[in-house]
Amino acid sequence: MSRLVKRSVGREQSIADGLYADLGRRIAVAPPGTCPVDMAKGFLSLCSAQSCGKCVPCRVGIQQMAALLEEVLRGEGDEKTLEHLEETARAVYDSADCAIGYDAANIVLSSLRGFREDYESHIRSGRCKTGFFTGAVPCVELCPANVDVPGYVALVREGRCADAVRLIRKDNPFPTVCALVCEHPCEDHCRRRVLDDAVNIRGLKRYAIENAGVVPPPAGEVSTGKKVAVIGGGPSGLTAAYYLRLMGHSVTLYERRHRLGGMLRYGIPAYRLPFELLNQDIDHILSTGIEVHTAVSLGQEITYEELDKNFDAILMATGSHLASECGIPGEDAENVMSAVYLLREAGAERNPDFTGKKVAVVGGGNVAMDAARSAVRFGAERVYCVYRRRREDMTALGDEIEGALAEGVELLTLKAPMRVETDDSGKAVALWVKPQTPGLIDSSGRPKPTNASLPEERLDVDIIVMAVGQKAETEMFEKAGLPINRGLLQAMPNGQVMRNGKVFASGECATKPGSAIQAISSGKIAAANIDEFLGFDHRISVDVDIPAPRSEDKPLRGRVNTSLRPAPLRKLDFDGIEIGLTHEEAEAEASRCLRCDHYGCGILKGGSARKW
């Protein structure tokens, strides 16, 4: 008999692997409002089960931390309990022999730092602070605009697509835009993922839009006699103007470009968001009676003093249309451009001719993917995407990366741009890059790239596109005497600009660049706060009856995804690349919704904080 025997994975290990996979799914979909103290204790229990018990800090320390957490959860602890907990966690972190011990301690320390008020609330009242304990439906809570997702999914299932669109527009006047380009954070914690996979919420929204027909805007409130100026015709400004108009205020919108849409038009390529579909949402918004002036710039055609004199409130929603610099030598050479400029030209239907050119796009976000895929459609012979981190560290959506690769974009990771090489006439002819190696984890949670002990590499290219970030244009605000902080218009949490009572700010000119749905949410919030500033308390409502949940089983079922046009065909034009769901697919996908607005909503410990 052989001394060594090759063992296959047994039935017990297969079952254990399945349990771990189930646990991983449940952790991934932890809903908003989960008690951080209870969550930390659960993680400690898992760490305890994994511990070998050879070192005292791990064997004894984890159990001691768990006991202290249980004392807090029972409401029997005090401030000294928290101090003891923190001291124990630090001792375990500093002295444990392996990652299981010090990672368990780090969980406690991170929880204490991030949720100290919740720990103290447990001690005082036996439950988390009210602000965190929402008990809300995950998809609604994680949608920046708080759209009633289960409601419109149920309406789609019943075939009431027009009502579904009405319900969406109650909180988001850009349903068509979001049906095409939203990053769908609502799907991240969909409870359906506990069973199989998240509901295709964005796909169902698109189905509703495509089958709703013309849905007129709701009737607005009676005129309030108040006048509001909105500066900026992007998603945030248009959203605020829409809701302010429905509230009965007179709204005048000023846009510096010739067409409305902001970064929706001048930052998202037409193959993702066709102009005619964008115009549908904009036309609907304007049909409420908003007065629009295009090709008007603040500080030129109209002054801040005129706005201050003629309007009761002013909203600054100018976005972030300036490109950030990469900071390498030769960046100002001919044939080096920003992704912001490239996409703006495409949005203005002035497509550049890259026929036969080799193009390098520097960056790893969604804008970099848009620029690279646009360069392919401009006729480029080869397109490189140069990124200093790993592919898994890219901030672009996975679908965008896969789409770019399918269309022929070459991904060059762990290559940091060093300088642009130019010829005698000052034109860029090459991009020099330095190979990188992943280093220590930085504040972003990703390995920080460091220079590898390898020589620089020369990338022979004709066009270089910098996609390394965007920033707001603040000169016009400074001239108007409005406060600027770190390149952004300084505003209070309610959007009101400090020291200027009637001036508000929303969108990317007041926050860092984000997604379309974040800009929409910012505009919606600004509209509500401006309404309150003007002395009103209007509430946007919609007369739509949401179907009651059906009494039926919810068996395991595969998710229905939207499909794409074949890559060899779609890369030849700027026509829309995505194909929507069929009636059969939409009905099947809508039936997967667990109706969390009715079932599973609330909190066991301390009672439900909100009833739906």
PDB file of N, CA and C in Angstrom, residues 244-275:
ATOM      1  N   LEU A 244     -39.465  71.950  -9.213  1.00  0.00           N
ATOM      2  CA  LEU A 244     -39.861  73.306  -8.806  1.00  0.00           C
ATOM      3  C   LEU A 244     -41.062  73.785  -9.611  1.00  0.00           C
ATOM      4  N   ARG A 245     -41.074  73.440 -10.890  1.00  0.00           N
ATOM      5  CA  ARG A 245     -42.201  73.838 -11.739  1.00  0.00           C
ATOM      6  C   ARG A 245     -43.476  73.115 -11.320  1.00  0.00           C
ATOM      7  N   LEU A 246     -43.366  71.814 -11.004  1.00  0.00           N
ATOM      8  CA  LEU A 246     -44.544  71.077 -10.537  1.00  0.00           C
ATOM      9  C   LEU A 246     -45.060  71.632  -9.217  1.00  0.00           C
ATOM     10  N   MET A 247     -44.165  72.230  -8.441  1.00  0.00           N
ATOM     11  CA  MET A 247     -44.568  72.826  -7.167  1.00  0.00           C
ATOM     12  C   MET A 247     -45.248  74.177  -7.335  1.00  0.00           C
ATOM     13  N   GLY A 248     -45.291  74.684  -8.558  1.00  0.00           N
ATOM     14  CA  GLY A 248     -45.987  75.940  -8.818  1.00  0.00           C
ATOM     15  C   GLY A 248     -45.099  77.158  -8.922  1.00  0.00           C
ATOM     16  N   HIS A 249     -43.782  76.986  -8.848  1.00  0.00           N
ATOM     17  CA  HIS A 249     -42.878  78.119  -8.962  1.00  0.00           C
ATOM     18  C   HIS A 249     -42.557  78.396 -10.434  1.00  0.00           C
ATOM     19  N   SER A 250     -42.311  79.630 -10.768  1.00  0.00           N
ATOM     20  CA  SER A 250     -41.865  80.001 -12.107  1.00  0.00           C
ATOM     21  C   SER A 250     -40.372  79.737 -12.198  1.00  0.00           C
ATOM     22  N   VAL A 251     -39.965  79.009 -13.225  1.00  0.00           N
ATOM     23  CA  VAL A 251     -38.563  78.592 -13.344  1.00  0.00           C
ATOM     24  C   VAL A 251     -37.977  79.067 -14.667  1.00  0.00           C
ATOM     25  N   THR A 252     -36.826  79.714 -14.588  1.00  0.00           N
ATOM     26  CA  THR A 252     -36.072  80.114 -15.771  1.00  0.00           C
ATOM     27  C   THR A 252     -34.718  79.426 -15.724  1.00  0.00           C
ATOM     28  N   LEU A 253     -34.396  78.694 -16.775  1.00  0.00           N
ATOM     29  CA  LEU A 253     -33.162  77.911 -16.818  1.00  0.00           C
ATOM     30  C   LEU A 253     -32.190  78.526 -17.820  1.00  0.00           C
ATOM     31  N   TYR A 254     -30.935  78.680 -17.406  1.00  0.00           N
ATOM     32  CA  TYR A 254     -29.886  79.229 -18.268  1.00  0.00           C
ATOM     33  C   TYR A 254     -28.822  78.154 -18.521  1.00  0.00           C
ATOM     34  N   GLU A 255     -28.482  77.967 -19.794  1.00  0.00           N
ATOM     35  CA  GLU A 255     -27.494  76.961 -20.182  1.00  0.00           C
ATOM     36  C   GLU A 255     -26.465  77.602 -21.110  1.00  0.00           C
ATOM     37  N   ARG A 256     -25.186  77.392 -20.836  1.00  0.00           N
ATOM     38  CA  ARG A 256     -24.127  78.024 -21.614  1.00  0.00           C
ATOM     39  C   ARG A 256     -23.960  77.418 -23.005  1.00  0.00           C
ATOM     40  N   ARG A 257     -24.352  76.164 -23.185  1.00  0.00           N
ATOM     41  CA  ARG A 257     -24.222  75.528 -24.508  1.00  0.00           C
ATOM     42  C   ARG A 257     -25.524  75.687 -25.292  1.00  0.00           C
ATOM     43  N   HIS A 258     -25.477  75.267 -26.531  1.00  0.00           N
ATOM     44  CA  HIS A 258     -26.625  75.472 -27.408  1.00  0.00           C
ATOM     45  C   HIS A 258     -27.738  74.447 -27.168  1.00  0.00           C
ATOM     46  N   ARG A 259     -27.402  73.345 -26.518  1.00  0.00           N
ATOM     47  CA  ARG A 259     -28.415  72.319 -26.276  1.00  0.00           C
ATOM     48  C   ARG A 259     -28.347  71.874 -24.822  1.00  0.00           C
ATOM     49  N   LEU A 260     -29.478  71.445 -24.310  1.00  0.00           N
ATOM     50  CA  LEU A 260     -29.554  71.006 -22.924  1.00  0.00           C
ATOM     51  C   LEU A 260     -29.082  69.561 -22.781  1.00  0.00           C
ATOM     52  N   GLY A 261     -28.777  69.195 -21.546  1.00  0.00           N
ATOM     53  CA  GLY A 261     -28.380  67.818 -21.269  1.00  0.00           C
ATOM     54  C   GLY A 261     -27.103  67.714 -20.451  1.00  0.00           C
ATOM     55  N   GLY A 262     -26.246  68.744 -20.522  1.00  0.00           N
ATOM     56  CA  GLY A 262     -25.007  68.697 -19.762  1.00  0.00           C
ATOM     57  C   GLY A 262     -24.169  67.495 -20.129  1.00  0.00           C
ATOM     58  N   MET A 263     -23.626  66.833 -19.116  1.00  0.00           N
ATOM     59  CA  MET A 263     -22.763  65.671 -19.368  1.00  0.00           C
ATOM     60  C   MET A 263     -23.529  64.478 -19.922  1.00  0.00           C
ATOM     61  N   LEU A 264     -24.862  64.476 -19.811  1.00  0.00           N
ATOM     62  CA  LEU A 264     -25.630  63.418 -20.455  1.00  0.00           C
ATOM     63  C   LEU A 264     -25.468  63.486 -21.966  1.00  0.00           C
ATOM     64  N   ARG A 265     -25.376  64.718 -22.495  1.00  0.00           N
ATOM     65  CA  ARG A 265     -25.209  64.894 -23.940  1.00  0.00           C
ATOM     66  C   ARG A 265     -23.732  64.994 -24.326  1.00  0.00           C
ATOM     67  N   TYR A 266     -22.960  65.723 -23.509  1.00  0.00           N
ATOM     68  CA  TYR A 266     -21.585  66.025 -23.874  1.00  0.00           C
ATOM     69  C   TYR A 266     -20.563  65.163 -23.134  1.00  0.00           C
ATOM     70  N   GLY A 267     -21.013  64.131 -22.438  1.00  0.00           N
ATOM     71  CA  GLY A 267     -20.085  63.265 -21.736  1.00  0.00           C
ATOM     72  C   GLY A 267     -20.369  61.785 -21.905  1.00  0.00           C
ATOM     73  N   ILE A 268     -21.569  61.428 -22.368  1.00  0.00           N
ATOM     74  CA  ILE A 268     -21.930  60.025 -22.585  1.00  0.00           C
ATOM     75  C   ILE A 268     -22.114  59.799 -24.079  1.00  0.00           C
ATOM     76  N   PRO A 269     -21.369  58.881 -24.679  1.00  0.00           N
ATOM     77  CA  PRO A 269     -21.469  58.668 -26.130  1.00  0.00           C
ATOM     78  C   PRO A 269     -22.865  58.227 -26.559  1.00  0.00           C
ATOM     79  N   ALA A 270     -23.187  58.539 -27.800  1.00  0.00           N
ATOM     80  CA  ALA A 270     -24.521  58.233 -28.323  1.00  0.00           C
ATOM     81  C   ALA A 270     -24.782  56.737 -28.421  1.00  0.00           C
ATOM     82  N   TYR A 271     -23.731  55.904 -28.506  1.00  0.00           N
ATOM     83  CA  TYR A 271     -23.985  54.463 -28.585  1.00  0.00           C
ATOM     84  C   TYR A 271     -24.541  53.932 -27.261  1.00  0.00           C
ATOM     85  N   ARG A 272     -24.280  54.648 -26.162  1.00  0.00           N
ATOM     86  CA  ARG A 272     -24.870  54.276 -24.870  1.00  0.00           C
ATOM     87  C   ARG A 272     -26.167  55.011 -24.623  1.00  0.00           C
ATOM     88  N   LEU A 273     -26.225  56.288 -25.015  1.00  0.00           N
ATOM     89  CA  LEU A 273     -27.415  57.114 -24.793  1.00  0.00           C
ATOM     90  C   LEU A 273     -27.729  57.878 -26.076  1.00  0.00           C
ATOM     91  N   PRO A 274     -28.496  57.281 -26.972  1.00  0.00           N
ATOM     92  CA  PRO A 274     -28.829  57.966 -28.227  1.00  0.00           C
ATOM     93  C   PRO A 274     -29.492  59.314 -27.974  1.00  0.00           C
ATOM     94  N   PHE A 275     -29.139  60.303 -28.807  1.00  0.00           N
ATOM     95  CA  PHE A 275     -29.628  61.666 -28.605  1.00  0.00           C
ATOM     96  C   PHE A 275     -31.147  61.744 -28.618  1.00  0.00           C
TER      97      PHE A 275
END
